[in-house]
Coordinates of C-alpha atoms in Angstrom, one line a residue:
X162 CA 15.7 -36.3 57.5
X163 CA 12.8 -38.2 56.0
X164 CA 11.6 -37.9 52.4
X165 CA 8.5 -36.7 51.3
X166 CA 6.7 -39.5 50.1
X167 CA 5.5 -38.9 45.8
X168 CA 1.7 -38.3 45.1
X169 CA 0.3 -39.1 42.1
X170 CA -3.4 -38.5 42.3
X171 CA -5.9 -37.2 45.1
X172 CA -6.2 -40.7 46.5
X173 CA -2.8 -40.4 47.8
X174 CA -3.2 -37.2 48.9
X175 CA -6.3 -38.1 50.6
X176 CA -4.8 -40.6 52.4
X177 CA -1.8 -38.6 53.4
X178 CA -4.0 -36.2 55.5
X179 CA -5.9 -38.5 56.8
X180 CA -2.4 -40.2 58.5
X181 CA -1.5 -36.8 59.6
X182 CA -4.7 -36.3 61.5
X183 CA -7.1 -34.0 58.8
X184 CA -10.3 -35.0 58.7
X185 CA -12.2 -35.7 55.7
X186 CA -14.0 -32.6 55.4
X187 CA -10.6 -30.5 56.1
X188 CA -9.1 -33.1 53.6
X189 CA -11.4 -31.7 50.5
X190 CA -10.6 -28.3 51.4
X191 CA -6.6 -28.9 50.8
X192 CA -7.4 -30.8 47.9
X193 CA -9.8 -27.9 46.4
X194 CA -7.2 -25.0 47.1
X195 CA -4.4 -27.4 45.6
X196 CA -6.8 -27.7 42.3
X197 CA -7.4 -23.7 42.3
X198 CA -3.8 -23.5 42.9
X199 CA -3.0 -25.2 39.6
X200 CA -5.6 -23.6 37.7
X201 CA -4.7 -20.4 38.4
X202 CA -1.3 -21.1 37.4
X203 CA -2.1 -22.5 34.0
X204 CA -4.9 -19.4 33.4
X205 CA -1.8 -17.3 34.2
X206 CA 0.0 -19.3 31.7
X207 CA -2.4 -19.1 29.0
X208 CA -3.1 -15.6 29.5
X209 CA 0.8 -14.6 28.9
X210 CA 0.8 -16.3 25.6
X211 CA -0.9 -13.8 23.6
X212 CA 0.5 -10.8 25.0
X213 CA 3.7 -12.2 23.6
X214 CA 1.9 -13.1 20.7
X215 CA 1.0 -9.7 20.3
X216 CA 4.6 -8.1 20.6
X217 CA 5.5 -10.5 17.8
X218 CA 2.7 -9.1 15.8
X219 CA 4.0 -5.5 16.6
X220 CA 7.2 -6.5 15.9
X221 CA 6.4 -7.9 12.6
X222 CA 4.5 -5.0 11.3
X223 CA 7.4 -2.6 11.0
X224 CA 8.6 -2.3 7.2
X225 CA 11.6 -1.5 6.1
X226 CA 11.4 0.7 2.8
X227 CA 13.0 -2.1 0.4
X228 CA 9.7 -4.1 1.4
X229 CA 7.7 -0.9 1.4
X230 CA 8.7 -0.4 -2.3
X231 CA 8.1 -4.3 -2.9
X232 CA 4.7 -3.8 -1.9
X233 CA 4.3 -0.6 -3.8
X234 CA 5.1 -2.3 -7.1
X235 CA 3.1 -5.2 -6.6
X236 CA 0.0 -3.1 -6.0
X237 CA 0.5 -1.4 -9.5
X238 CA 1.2 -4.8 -11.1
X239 CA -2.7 -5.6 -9.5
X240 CA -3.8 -2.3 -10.7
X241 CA -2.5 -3.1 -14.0
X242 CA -3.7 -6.8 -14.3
X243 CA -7.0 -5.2 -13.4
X244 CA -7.1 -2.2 -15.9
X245 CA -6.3 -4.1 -19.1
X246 CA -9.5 -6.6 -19.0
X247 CA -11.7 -4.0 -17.2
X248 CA -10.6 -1.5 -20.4
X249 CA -11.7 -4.4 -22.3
X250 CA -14.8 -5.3 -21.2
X251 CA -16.2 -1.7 -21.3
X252 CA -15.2 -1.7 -24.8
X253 CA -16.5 -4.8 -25.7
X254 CA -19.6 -4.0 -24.1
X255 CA -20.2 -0.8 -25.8
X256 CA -19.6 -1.8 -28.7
X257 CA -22.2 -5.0 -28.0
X258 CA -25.0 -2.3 -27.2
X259 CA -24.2 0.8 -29.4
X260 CA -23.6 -1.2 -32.9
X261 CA -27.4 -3.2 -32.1
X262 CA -29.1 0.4 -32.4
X263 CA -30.3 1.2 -35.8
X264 CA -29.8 4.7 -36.4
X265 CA -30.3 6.8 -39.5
X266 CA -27.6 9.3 -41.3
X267 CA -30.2 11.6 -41.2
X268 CA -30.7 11.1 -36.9
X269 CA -29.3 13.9 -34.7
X270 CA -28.8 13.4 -30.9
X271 CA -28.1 16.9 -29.7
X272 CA -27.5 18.6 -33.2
X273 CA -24.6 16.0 -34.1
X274 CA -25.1 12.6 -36.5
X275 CA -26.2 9.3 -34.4
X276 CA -23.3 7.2 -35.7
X277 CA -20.9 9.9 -34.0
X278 CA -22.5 10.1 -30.8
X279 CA -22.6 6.3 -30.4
X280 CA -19.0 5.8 -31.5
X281 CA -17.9 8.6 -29.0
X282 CA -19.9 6.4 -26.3
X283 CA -18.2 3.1 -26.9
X284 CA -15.0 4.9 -26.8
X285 CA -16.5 6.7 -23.0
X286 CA -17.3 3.0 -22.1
X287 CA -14.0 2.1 -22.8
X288 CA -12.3 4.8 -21.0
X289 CA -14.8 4.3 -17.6
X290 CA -13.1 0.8 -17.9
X291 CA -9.6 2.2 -18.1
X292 CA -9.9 3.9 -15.2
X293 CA -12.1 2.2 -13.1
X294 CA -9.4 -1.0 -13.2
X295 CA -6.9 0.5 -10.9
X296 CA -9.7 1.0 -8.0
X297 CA -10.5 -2.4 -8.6
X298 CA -6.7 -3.8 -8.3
X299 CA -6.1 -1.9 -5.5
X300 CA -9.1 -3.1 -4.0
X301 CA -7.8 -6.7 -4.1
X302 CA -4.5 -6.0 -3.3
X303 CA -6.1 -4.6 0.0
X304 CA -8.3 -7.8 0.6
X305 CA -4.5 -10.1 0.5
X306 CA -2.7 -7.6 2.6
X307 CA -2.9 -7.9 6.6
X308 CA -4.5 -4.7 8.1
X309 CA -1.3 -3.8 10.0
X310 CA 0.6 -4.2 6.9
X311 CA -1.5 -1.5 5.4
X312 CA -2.0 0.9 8.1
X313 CA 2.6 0.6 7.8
X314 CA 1.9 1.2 4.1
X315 CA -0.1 4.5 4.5
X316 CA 2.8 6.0 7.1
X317 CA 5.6 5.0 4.5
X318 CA 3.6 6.3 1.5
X319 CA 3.3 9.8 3.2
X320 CA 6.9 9.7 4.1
X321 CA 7.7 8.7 0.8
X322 CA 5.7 10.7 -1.2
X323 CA 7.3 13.7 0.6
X324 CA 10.6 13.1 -0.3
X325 CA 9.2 13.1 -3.7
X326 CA 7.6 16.1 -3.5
X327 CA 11.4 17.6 -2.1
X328 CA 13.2 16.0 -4.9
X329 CA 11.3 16.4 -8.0
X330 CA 11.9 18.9 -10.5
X331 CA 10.1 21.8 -10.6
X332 CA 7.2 22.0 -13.1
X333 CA 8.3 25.8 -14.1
X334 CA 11.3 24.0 -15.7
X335 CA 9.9 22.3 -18.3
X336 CA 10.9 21.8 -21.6
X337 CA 8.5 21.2 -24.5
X338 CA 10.1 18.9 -26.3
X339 CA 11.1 16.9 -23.0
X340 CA 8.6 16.0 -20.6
X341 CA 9.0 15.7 -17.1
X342 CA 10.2 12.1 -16.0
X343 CA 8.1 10.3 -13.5
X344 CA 6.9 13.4 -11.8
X345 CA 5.0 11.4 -9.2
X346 CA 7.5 8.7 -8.7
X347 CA 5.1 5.7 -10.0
X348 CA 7.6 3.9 -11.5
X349 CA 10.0 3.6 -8.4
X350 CA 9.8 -0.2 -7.1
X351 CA 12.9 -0.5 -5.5
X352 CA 15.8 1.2 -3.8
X353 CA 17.7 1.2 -7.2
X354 CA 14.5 2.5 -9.0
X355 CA 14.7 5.7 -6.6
X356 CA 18.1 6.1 -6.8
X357 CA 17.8 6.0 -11.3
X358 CA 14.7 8.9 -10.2
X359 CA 17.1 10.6 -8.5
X360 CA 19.7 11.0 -11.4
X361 CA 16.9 11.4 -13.5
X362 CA 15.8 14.4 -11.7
X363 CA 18.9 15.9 -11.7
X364 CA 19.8 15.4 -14.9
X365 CA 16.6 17.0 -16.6
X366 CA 17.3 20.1 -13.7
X367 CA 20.6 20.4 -15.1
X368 CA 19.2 20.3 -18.9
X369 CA 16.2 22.9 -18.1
X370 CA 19.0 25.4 -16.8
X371 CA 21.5 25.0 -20.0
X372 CA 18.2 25.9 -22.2
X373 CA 17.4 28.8 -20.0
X374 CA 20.8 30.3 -20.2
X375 CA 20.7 29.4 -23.9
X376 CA 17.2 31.4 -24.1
X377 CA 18.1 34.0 -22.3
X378 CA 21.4 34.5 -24.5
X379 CA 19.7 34.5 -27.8
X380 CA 16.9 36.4 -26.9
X381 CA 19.0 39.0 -24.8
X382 CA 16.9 39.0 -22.0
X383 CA 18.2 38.8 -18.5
X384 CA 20.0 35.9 -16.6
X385 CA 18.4 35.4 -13.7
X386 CA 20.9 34.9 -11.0
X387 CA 24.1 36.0 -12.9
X388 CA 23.1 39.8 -12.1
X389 CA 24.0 41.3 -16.0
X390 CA 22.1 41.7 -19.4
X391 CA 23.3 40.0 -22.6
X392 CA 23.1 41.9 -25.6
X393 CA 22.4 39.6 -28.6
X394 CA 24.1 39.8 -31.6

């Protein structure tokens, strides 16, 4: 059997058809279906790289919740780098403008002394700084984030936020003197954070029902869910 003789450029080729009996206008019509032949092939190539590309990127968005809480805490560590100089430059700044205006004891603004009213509005400067910080942290904490990253964030924050609401203690139970802990779950940053929230919960469930029983026994009232009265002495 004879071996196919090794082409290495069009010449070759050229030449090769000619010995087989192709003319040269036949010739350029191998030689351009050849070319489209290979061009195809490497469009075909180049257009199956980004569809894998793009399962990566799918694959890459999914979080698992240890990252989702990761995430979580380092947006309120931006939203409280943010807050502190925001609270202070809305001080500072009312206190620049308010102290510069001369005002009389004798003034009123609305039936109350000037001096009040002006140190009421440095301390409402002050506060619109408090509490415009946190938009602002968030705000750059959304700018270093990818987009898929925080479209995964909203999902997991409704999931999460509705195993809060499931968990949590109920705001009937309160006790004056103890306050309810982390009712909204801000401080949770990490699995061991939730689980501490978890305790916590149940704890301050299991204290609000001793000082209900404990009411109800000194006051005489009824128990609820013990079905008798208790007479007090």
């Amino acid at each position: 059997m004879s071996q196919c003789p090794k082409i290495s450029s069009r010449i070759d080729l050229r030449r090769l058809l000619s010995s087989v009996g192709i003319g040269c206008h036949e010739s350029k019509k191998v030689i351009l279906s050849a070319a489209l032949s290979k061009g195809f092939r490497t469009v075909g190539s180049v257009r199956s790289a980004p569809s894998r590309s793009s399962q990566l990127t799918n694959s890459e968005i999914c979080l698992t919740w240890p990252e989702y809480l990761a995430l979580r805490k380092k947006q309120r560590r931006f939203a409280l780098f943010t807050t502190i100089p925001s609270t202070t430059l809305g001080l500072g700044l009312g206190i620049n403008y308010f102290a510069t205006i001369e005002a009389a004891p004798t003034d009123l603004i609305m039936g109350i002394e000037a001096p009040y009213i002006y140190g009421i509005s440095t301390l409402a400067c002050g506060i619109l700084g408090y509490l415009i910080g946190p938009t602002i942290g968030h705000a750059i904490f959304r700018l270093r984030v990818n987009k898929s990253v925080r479209t995964e964030m909203q999902k997991k924050s409704g999931e999460f936020y509705s195993h809060i609401k499931k968990n949590r203690v109920d705001p009937a139970q309160s006790i004056v003197n103890n306050p309810l802990p982390d009712w909204h779950g801000e401080r949770i940053g990490s699995l061991k954070d939730y689980r501490r929230w978890l305790r916590d919960q149940s704890a301050y469930r299991r204290k609000a029902t001793q000082h209900a029983l404990t009411h109800h026994f000194v006051l005489g009232g009824p128990i609820h869910g013990l079905g008798f009265h208790h007479t007090a002495i």
